[in-house]
Short mmCIF file of C-alpha atoms and ligand atoms in Angstrom, two decimals:
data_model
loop_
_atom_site.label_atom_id
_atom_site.label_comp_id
_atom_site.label_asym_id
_atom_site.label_seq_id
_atom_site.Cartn_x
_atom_site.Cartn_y
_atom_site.Cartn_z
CA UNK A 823 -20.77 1.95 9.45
CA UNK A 824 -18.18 0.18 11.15
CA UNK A 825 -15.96 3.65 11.12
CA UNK A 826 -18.43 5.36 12.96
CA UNK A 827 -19.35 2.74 15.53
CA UNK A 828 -15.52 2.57 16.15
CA UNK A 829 -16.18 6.42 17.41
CA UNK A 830 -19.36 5.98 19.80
CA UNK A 831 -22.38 4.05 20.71
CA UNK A 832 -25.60 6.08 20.86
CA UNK A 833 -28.23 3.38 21.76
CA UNK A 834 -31.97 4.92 22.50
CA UNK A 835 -33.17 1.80 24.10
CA UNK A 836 -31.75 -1.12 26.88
CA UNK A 837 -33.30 -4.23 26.32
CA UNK A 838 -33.12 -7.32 28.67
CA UNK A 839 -34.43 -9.87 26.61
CA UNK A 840 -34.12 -14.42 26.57
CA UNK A 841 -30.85 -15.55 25.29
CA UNK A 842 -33.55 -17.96 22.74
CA UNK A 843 -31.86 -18.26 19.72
CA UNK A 844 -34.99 -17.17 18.13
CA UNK A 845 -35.53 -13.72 19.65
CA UNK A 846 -32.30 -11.24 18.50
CA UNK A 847 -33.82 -7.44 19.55
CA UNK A 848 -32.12 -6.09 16.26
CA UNK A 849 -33.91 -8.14 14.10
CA UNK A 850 -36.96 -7.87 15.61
CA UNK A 851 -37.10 -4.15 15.86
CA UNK A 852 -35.35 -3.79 12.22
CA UNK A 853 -32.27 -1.29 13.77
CA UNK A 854 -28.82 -0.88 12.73
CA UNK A 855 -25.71 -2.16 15.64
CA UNK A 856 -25.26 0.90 17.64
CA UNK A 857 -29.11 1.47 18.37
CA UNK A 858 -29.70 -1.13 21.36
CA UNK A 859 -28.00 -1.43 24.18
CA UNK A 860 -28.92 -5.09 24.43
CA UNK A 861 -28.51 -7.86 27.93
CA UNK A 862 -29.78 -11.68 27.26
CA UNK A 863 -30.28 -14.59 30.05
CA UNK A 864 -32.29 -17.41 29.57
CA UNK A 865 -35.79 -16.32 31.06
CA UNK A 866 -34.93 -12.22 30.70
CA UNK A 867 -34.66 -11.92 34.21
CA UNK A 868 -33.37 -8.49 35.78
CA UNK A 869 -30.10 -10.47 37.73
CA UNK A 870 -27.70 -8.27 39.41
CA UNK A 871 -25.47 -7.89 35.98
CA UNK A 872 -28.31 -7.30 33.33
CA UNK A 873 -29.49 -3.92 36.19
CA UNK A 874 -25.72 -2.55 36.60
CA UNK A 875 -25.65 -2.74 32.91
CA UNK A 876 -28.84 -0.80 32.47
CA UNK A 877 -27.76 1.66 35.10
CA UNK A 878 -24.73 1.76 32.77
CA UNK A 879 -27.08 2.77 29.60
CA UNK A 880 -28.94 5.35 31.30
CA UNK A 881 -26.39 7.22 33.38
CA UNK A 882 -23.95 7.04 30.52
CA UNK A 883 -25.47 6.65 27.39
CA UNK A 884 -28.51 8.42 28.11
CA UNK A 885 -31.11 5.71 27.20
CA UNK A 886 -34.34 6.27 28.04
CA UNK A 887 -36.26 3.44 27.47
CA UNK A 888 -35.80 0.24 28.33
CA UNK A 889 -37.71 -2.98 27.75
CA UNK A 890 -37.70 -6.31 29.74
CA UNK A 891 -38.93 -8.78 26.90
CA UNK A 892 -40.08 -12.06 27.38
CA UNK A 893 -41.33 -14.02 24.10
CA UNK A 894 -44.20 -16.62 23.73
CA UNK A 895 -43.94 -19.22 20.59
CA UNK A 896 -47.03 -20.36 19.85
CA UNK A 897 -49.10 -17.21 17.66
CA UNK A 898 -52.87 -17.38 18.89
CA UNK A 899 -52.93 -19.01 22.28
CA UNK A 900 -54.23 -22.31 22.25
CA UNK A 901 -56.27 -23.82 25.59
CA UNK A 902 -54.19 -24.91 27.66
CA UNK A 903 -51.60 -22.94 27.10
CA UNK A 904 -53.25 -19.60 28.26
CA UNK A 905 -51.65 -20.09 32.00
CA UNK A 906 -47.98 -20.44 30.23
CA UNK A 907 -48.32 -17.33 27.99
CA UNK A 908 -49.96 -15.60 31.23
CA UNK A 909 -46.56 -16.97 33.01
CA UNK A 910 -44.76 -15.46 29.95
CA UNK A 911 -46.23 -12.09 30.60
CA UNK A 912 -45.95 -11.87 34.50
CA UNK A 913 -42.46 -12.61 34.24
CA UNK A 914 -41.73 -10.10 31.97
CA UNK A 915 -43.60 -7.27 33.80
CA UNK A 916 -42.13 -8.15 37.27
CA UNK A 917 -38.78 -7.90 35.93
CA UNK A 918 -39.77 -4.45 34.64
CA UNK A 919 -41.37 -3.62 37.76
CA UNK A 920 -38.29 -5.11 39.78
CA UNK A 921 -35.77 -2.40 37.95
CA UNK A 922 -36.45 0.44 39.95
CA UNK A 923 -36.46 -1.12 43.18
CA UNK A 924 -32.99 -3.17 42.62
CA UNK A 925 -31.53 0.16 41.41
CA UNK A 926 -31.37 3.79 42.79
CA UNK A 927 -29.87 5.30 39.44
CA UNK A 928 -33.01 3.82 37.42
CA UNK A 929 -35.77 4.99 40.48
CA UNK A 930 -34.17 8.21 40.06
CA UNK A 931 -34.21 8.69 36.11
CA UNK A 932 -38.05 7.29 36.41
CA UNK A 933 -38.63 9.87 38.78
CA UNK A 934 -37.16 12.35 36.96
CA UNK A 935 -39.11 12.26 33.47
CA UNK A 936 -35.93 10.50 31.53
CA UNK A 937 -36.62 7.00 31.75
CA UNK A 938 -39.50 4.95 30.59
CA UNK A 939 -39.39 0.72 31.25
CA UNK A 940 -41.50 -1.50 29.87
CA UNK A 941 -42.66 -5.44 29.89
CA UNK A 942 -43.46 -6.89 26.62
CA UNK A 943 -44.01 -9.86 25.15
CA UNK A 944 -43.18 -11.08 21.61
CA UNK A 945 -44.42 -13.87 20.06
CA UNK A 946 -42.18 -15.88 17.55
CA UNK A 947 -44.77 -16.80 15.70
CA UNK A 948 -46.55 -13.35 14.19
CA UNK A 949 -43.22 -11.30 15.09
CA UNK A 950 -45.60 -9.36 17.05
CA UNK A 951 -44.24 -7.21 20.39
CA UNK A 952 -46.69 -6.22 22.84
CA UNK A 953 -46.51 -4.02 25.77
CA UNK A 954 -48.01 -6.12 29.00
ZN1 LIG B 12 -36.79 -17.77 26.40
#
């Protein structure tokens, strides 16, 4: 593998995800290096670096779908912690929302049909990733 990695990355997906220690996209989406193109923060936020690298993916890797990725930790929600996983999922779907507007190359490929972005959550617990 490493041979033809050397040669090109072909990654069908951009992911900003949490830089938790927990939450490594590869693992949780069972793909081989090469097959992400992958940006972690604390808090997956869409900062200034984790867009130009998306714009990046799309205009020159042809991705066309990426996912903002937040992750909850606690399986079924217990009470009181409904408002927190509610936080968990905002966050995640604003930063998706926010991509388009920070970035004319992403607006664009939305526009045009080629690029899909997502929020999603998953939760550490079941391994679960949900679209929100
Ligand atoms: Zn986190």
């Amino acid at each position: 593998m490493g041979a033809v990695l050397a040669e090109s990355q072909a990654p069908w997906a951009g992911i900003i995800t949490c830089a938790d220690s927990r939450g490594l996209p590869n693992w949780i989406f069972d793909v081989n290096p090469g097959q992400l193109f992958v940006v972690r923060s604390a808090g997956n936020t869409a900062f200034d670096d984790a867009v130009a690298s998306m714009e990046y993916a799309v205009a020159n890797l042809s991705v066309s779908l990426i996912m903002v990725l937040g992750h909850s930790c606690w399986g079924a929600v217990p009470r009181g912690l409904q408002d927190l996983e509610q936080g968990v999922e905002h966050n995640a779907r604003s930063a998706a929302e926010s991509l388009a507007s920070k970035s004319q190359v992403l607006a664009r490929a939305v526009q045009a049909g080629t690029l899909k972005i997502y929020g999603a959550v998953y939760d550490i617990v079941s391994s679960r990733v949900r679209l929100v």
